[in-house]
mmCIF file of C-alpha atoms in Angstrom:
data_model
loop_
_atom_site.group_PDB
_atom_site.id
_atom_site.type_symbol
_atom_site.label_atom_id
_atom_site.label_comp_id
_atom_site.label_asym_id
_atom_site.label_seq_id
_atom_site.Cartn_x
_atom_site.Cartn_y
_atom_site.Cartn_z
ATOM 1 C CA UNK A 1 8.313 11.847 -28.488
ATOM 2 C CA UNK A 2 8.073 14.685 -26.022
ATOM 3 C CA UNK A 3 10.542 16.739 -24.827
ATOM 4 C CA UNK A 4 10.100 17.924 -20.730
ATOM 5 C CA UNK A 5 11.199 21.023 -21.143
ATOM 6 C CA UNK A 6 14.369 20.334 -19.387
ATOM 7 C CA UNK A 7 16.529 19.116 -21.901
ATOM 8 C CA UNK A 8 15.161 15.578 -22.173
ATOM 9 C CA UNK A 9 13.225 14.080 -24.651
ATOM 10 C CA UNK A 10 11.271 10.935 -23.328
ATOM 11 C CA UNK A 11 7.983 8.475 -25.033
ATOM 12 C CA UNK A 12 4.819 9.840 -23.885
ATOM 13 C CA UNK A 13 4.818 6.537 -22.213
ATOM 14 C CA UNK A 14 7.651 7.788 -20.082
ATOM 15 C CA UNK A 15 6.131 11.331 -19.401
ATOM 16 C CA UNK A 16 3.380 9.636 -18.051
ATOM 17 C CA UNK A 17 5.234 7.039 -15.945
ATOM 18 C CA UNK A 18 7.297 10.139 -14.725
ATOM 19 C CA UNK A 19 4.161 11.646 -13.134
ATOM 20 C CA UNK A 20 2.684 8.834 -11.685
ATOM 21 C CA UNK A 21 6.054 8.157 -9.872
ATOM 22 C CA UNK A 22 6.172 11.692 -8.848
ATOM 23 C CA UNK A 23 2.605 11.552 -7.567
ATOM 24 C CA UNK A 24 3.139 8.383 -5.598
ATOM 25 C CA UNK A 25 5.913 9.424 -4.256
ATOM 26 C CA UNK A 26 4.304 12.576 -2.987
ATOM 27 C CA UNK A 27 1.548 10.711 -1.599
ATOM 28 C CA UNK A 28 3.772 8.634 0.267
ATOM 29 C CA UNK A 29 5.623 11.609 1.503
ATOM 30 C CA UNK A 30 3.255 14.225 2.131
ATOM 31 C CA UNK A 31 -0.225 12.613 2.220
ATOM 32 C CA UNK A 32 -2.928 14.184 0.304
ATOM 33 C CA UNK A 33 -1.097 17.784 0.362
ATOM 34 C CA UNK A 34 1.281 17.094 -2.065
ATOM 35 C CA UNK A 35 -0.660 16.434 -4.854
ATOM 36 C CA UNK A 36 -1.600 19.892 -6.276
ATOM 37 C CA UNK A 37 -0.498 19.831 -9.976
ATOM 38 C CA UNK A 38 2.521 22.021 -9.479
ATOM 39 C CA UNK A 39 4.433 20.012 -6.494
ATOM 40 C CA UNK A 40 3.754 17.146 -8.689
ATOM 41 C CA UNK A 41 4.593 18.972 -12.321
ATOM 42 C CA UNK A 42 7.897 19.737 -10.136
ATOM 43 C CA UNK A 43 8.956 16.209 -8.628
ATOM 44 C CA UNK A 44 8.411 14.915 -12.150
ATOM 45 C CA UNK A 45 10.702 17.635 -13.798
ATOM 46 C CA UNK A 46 8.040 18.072 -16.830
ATOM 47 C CA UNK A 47 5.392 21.086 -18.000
ATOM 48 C CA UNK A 48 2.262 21.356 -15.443
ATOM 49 C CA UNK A 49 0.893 20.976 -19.068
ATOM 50 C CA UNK A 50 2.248 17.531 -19.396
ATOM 51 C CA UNK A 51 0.236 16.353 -16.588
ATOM 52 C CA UNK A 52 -2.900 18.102 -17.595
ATOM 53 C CA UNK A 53 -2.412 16.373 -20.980
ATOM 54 C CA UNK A 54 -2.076 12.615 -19.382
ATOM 55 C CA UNK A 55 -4.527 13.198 -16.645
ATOM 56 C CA UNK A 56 -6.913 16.094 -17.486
ATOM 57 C CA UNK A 57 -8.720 15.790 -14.141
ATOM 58 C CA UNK A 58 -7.606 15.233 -10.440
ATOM 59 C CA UNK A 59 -9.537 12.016 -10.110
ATOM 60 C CA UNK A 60 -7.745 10.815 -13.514
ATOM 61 C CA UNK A 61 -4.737 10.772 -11.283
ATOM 62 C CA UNK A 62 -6.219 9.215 -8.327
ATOM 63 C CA UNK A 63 -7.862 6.780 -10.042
ATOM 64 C CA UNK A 64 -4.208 5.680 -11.670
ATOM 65 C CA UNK A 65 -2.744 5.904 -8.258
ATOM 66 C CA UNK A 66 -5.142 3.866 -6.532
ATOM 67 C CA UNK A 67 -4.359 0.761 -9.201
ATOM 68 C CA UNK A 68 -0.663 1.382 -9.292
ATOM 69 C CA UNK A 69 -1.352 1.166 -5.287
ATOM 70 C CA UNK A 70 -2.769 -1.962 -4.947
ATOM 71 C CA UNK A 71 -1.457 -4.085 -7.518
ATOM 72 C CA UNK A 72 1.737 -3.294 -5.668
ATOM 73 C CA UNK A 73 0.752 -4.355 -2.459
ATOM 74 C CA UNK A 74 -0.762 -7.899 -4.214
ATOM 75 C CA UNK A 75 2.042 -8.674 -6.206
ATOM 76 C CA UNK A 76 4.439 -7.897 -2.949
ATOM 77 C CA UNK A 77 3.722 -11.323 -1.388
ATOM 78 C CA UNK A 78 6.609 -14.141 -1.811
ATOM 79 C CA UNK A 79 6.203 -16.313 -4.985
ATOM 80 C CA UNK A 80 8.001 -18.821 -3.424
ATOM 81 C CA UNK A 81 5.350 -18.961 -0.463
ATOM 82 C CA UNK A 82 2.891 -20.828 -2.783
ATOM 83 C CA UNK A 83 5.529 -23.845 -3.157
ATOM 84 C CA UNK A 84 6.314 -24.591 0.587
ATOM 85 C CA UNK A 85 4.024 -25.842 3.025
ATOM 86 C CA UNK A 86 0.604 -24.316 3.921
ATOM 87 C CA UNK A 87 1.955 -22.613 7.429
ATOM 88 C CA UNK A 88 5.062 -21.520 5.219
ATOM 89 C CA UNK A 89 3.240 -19.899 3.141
ATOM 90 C CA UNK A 90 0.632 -18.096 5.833
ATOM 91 C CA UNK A 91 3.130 -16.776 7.274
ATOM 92 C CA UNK A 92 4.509 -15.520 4.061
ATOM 93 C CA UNK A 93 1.343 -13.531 3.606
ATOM 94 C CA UNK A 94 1.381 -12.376 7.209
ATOM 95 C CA UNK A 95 4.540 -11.001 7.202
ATOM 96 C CA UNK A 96 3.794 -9.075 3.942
ATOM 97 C CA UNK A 97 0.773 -7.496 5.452
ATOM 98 C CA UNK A 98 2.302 -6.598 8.552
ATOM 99 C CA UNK A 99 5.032 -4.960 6.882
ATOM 100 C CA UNK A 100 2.949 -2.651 4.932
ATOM 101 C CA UNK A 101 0.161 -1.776 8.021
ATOM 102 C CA UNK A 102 3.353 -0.450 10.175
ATOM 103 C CA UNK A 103 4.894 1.148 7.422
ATOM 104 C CA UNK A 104 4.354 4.698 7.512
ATOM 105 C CA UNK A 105 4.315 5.802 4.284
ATOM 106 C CA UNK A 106 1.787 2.898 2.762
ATOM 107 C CA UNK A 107 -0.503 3.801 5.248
ATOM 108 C CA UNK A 108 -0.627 7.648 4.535
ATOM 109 C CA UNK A 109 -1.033 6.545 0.946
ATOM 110 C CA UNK A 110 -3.912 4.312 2.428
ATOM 111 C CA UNK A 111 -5.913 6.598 4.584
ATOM 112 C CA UNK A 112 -5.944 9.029 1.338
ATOM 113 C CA UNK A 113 -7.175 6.211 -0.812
ATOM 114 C CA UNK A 114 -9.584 5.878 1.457
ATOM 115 C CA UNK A 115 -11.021 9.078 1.579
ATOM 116 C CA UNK A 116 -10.791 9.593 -1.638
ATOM 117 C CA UNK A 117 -13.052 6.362 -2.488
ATOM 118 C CA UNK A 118 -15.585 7.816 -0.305
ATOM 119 C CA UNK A 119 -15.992 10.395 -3.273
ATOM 120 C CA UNK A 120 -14.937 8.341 -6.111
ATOM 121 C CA UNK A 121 -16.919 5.244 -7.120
ATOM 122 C CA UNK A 122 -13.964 4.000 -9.142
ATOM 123 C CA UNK A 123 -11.365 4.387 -6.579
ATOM 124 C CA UNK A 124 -13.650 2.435 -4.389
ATOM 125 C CA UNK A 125 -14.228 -0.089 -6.156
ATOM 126 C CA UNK A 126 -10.307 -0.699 -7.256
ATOM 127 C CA UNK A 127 -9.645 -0.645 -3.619
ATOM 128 C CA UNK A 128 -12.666 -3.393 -2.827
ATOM 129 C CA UNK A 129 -10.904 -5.360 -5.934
ATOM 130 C CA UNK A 130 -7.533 -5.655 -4.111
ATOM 131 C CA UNK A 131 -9.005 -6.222 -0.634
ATOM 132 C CA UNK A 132 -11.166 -9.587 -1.614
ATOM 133 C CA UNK A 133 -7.883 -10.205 -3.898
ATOM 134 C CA UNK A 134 -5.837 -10.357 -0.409
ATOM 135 C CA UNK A 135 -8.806 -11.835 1.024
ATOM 136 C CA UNK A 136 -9.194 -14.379 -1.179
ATOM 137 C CA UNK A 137 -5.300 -15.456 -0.911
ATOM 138 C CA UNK A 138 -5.659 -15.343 2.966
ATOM 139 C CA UNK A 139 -8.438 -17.883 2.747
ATOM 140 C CA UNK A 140 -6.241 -20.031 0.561
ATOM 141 C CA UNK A 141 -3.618 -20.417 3.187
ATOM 142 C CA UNK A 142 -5.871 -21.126 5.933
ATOM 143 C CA UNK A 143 -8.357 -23.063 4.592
ATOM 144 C CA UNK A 144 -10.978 -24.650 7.446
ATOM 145 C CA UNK A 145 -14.439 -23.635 8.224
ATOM 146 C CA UNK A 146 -15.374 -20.120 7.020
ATOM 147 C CA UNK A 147 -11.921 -19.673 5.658
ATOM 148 C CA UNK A 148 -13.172 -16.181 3.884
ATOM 149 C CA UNK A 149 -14.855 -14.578 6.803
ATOM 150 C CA UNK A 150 -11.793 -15.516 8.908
ATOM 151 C CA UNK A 151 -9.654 -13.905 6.322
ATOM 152 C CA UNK A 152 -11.492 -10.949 5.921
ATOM 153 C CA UNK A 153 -11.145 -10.543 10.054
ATOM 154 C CA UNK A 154 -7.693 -10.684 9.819
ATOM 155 C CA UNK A 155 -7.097 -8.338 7.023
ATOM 156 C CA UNK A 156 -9.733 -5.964 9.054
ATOM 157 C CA UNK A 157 -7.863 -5.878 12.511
ATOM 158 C CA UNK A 158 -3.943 -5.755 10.974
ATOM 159 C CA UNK A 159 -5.400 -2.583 9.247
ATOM 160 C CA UNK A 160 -6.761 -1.499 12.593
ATOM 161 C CA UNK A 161 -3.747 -2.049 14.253
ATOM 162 C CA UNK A 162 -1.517 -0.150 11.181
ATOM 163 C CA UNK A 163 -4.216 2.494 11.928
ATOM 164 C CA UNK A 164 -3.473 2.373 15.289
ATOM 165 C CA UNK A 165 -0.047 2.929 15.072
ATOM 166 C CA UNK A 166 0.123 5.106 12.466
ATOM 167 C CA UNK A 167 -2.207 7.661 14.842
ATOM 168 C CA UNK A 168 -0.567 7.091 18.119
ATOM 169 C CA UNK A 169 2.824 6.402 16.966
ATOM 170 C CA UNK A 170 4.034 3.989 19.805
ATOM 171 C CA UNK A 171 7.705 3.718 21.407
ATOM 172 C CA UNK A 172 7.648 -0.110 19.631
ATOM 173 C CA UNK A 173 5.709 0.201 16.031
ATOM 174 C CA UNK A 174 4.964 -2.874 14.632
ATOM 175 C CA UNK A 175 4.725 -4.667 18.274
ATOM 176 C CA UNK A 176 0.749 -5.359 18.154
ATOM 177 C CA UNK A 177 0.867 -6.175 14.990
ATOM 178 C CA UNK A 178 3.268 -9.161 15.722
ATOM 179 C CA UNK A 179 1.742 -10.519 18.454
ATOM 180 C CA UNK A 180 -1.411 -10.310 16.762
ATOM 181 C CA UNK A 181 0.672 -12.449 13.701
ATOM 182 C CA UNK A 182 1.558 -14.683 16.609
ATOM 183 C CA UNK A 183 -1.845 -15.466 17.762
ATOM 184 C CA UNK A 184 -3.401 -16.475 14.063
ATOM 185 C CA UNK A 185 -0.218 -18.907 13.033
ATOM 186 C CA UNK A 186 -0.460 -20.619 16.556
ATOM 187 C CA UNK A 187 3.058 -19.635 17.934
ATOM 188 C CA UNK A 188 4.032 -21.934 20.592
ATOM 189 C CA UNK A 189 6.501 -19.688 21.752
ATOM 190 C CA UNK A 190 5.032 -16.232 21.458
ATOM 191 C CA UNK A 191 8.221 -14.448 22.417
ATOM 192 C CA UNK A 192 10.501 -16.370 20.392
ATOM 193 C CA UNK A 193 7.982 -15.719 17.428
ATOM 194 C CA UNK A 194 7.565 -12.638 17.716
ATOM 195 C CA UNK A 195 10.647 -11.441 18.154
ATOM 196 C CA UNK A 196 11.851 -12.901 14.545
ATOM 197 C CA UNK A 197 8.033 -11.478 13.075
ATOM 198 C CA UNK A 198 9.498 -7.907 14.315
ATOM 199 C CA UNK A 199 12.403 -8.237 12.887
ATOM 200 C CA UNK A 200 11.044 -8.878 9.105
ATOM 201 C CA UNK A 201 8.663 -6.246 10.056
ATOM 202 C CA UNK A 202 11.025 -3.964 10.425
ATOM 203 C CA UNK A 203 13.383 -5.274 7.287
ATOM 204 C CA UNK A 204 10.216 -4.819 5.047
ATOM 205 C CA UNK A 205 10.030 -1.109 6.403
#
């Protein structure tokens, strides 16, 4: 047991969980400037020492970030998708992508990740873990010829088009990304579709 310094006394499980949130959160926030040790030592509430002591080096706490990262953008898509029809559950997957490309914040955390696995063998290779994980779901759902090369084009362009977004910052966010959503299901009625893709876009922001 630990105490913060602040009047609380919390497991060094906690203390460690407490920085991690922090760190996320500042990631999320403020991109890759907000993770000196202080600003995160600060959003926590505990000793800059604390930190130190759970992750003694920078890419200790990238490398934590990066899993706690992913695994939340796997474990995101709908449960219930797997027990309803194949389309159902495509589009299930869809949707969950496409919210987290047009939302702002995963994609700061994203482009960080990403240039931080350009440095960091580990961080790359969590992020290439959760990318065939997604891939590897996609194909699932759409089964067909070449079902994991199709999969791993459609996870490519809906990051291109969070990119996209995320850089030029459009009147409508989220609009490409829908029609694009239209175009793999097969809408019939690309309007109609895409209208109602929008608006769980939008909910999952």
């Amino acid at each position: 047991m630990k105490s913060t310094g602040r009047g609380r006394k919390i497991d060094d499980g906690g203390i460690r969980e407490l920085i991690l949130a922090a760190a996320m959160e500042a990631l999320r926030e403020d991109g890759v400037h907000g993770l000196s040790q202080v600003h995160i030592a600060r959003r926590a509430k505990v000793r800059q020492s604390h930190l130190t002591y759970y992750f003694p080096k920078r890419h200790d706490l990238i490398e934590a970030m990066a899993t706690r990262f992913v695994d939340g953008i796997a474990h995101g898509v709908d449960p219930a998708a797997a027990t309803g029809s194949a389309d159902d559950a495509l589009r299930s997957l869809l949707r969950h992508l496409a919210a987290v490309v047009v939302d702002r914040g995963h994609m700061r955390m994203f482009t960080a990740m990403i240039v931080e696995a350009d440095g960091d063998p580990k961080v790359r290779a969590i992020l290439v873990r959760v990318t065939l994980r997604l891939q590897s779901m996609l194909a699932a759902r759409l089964g067909g010829d070449d079902p994991d090369q199709r999969a791993g084009t459609i996870i490519a362009n809906l990051w291109g088009l969070g990119l996209y977004d995320f850089l030029l910052r459009p009147k409508r966010p989220g609009e490409r990304v829908a029609s694009y959503i239209a175009g793999v299901t097969n809408v019939t009625a690309p309007r109609k579709r895409a209208s109602v893709t929008r608006h769980a876009i939008r909910k999952g922001r």
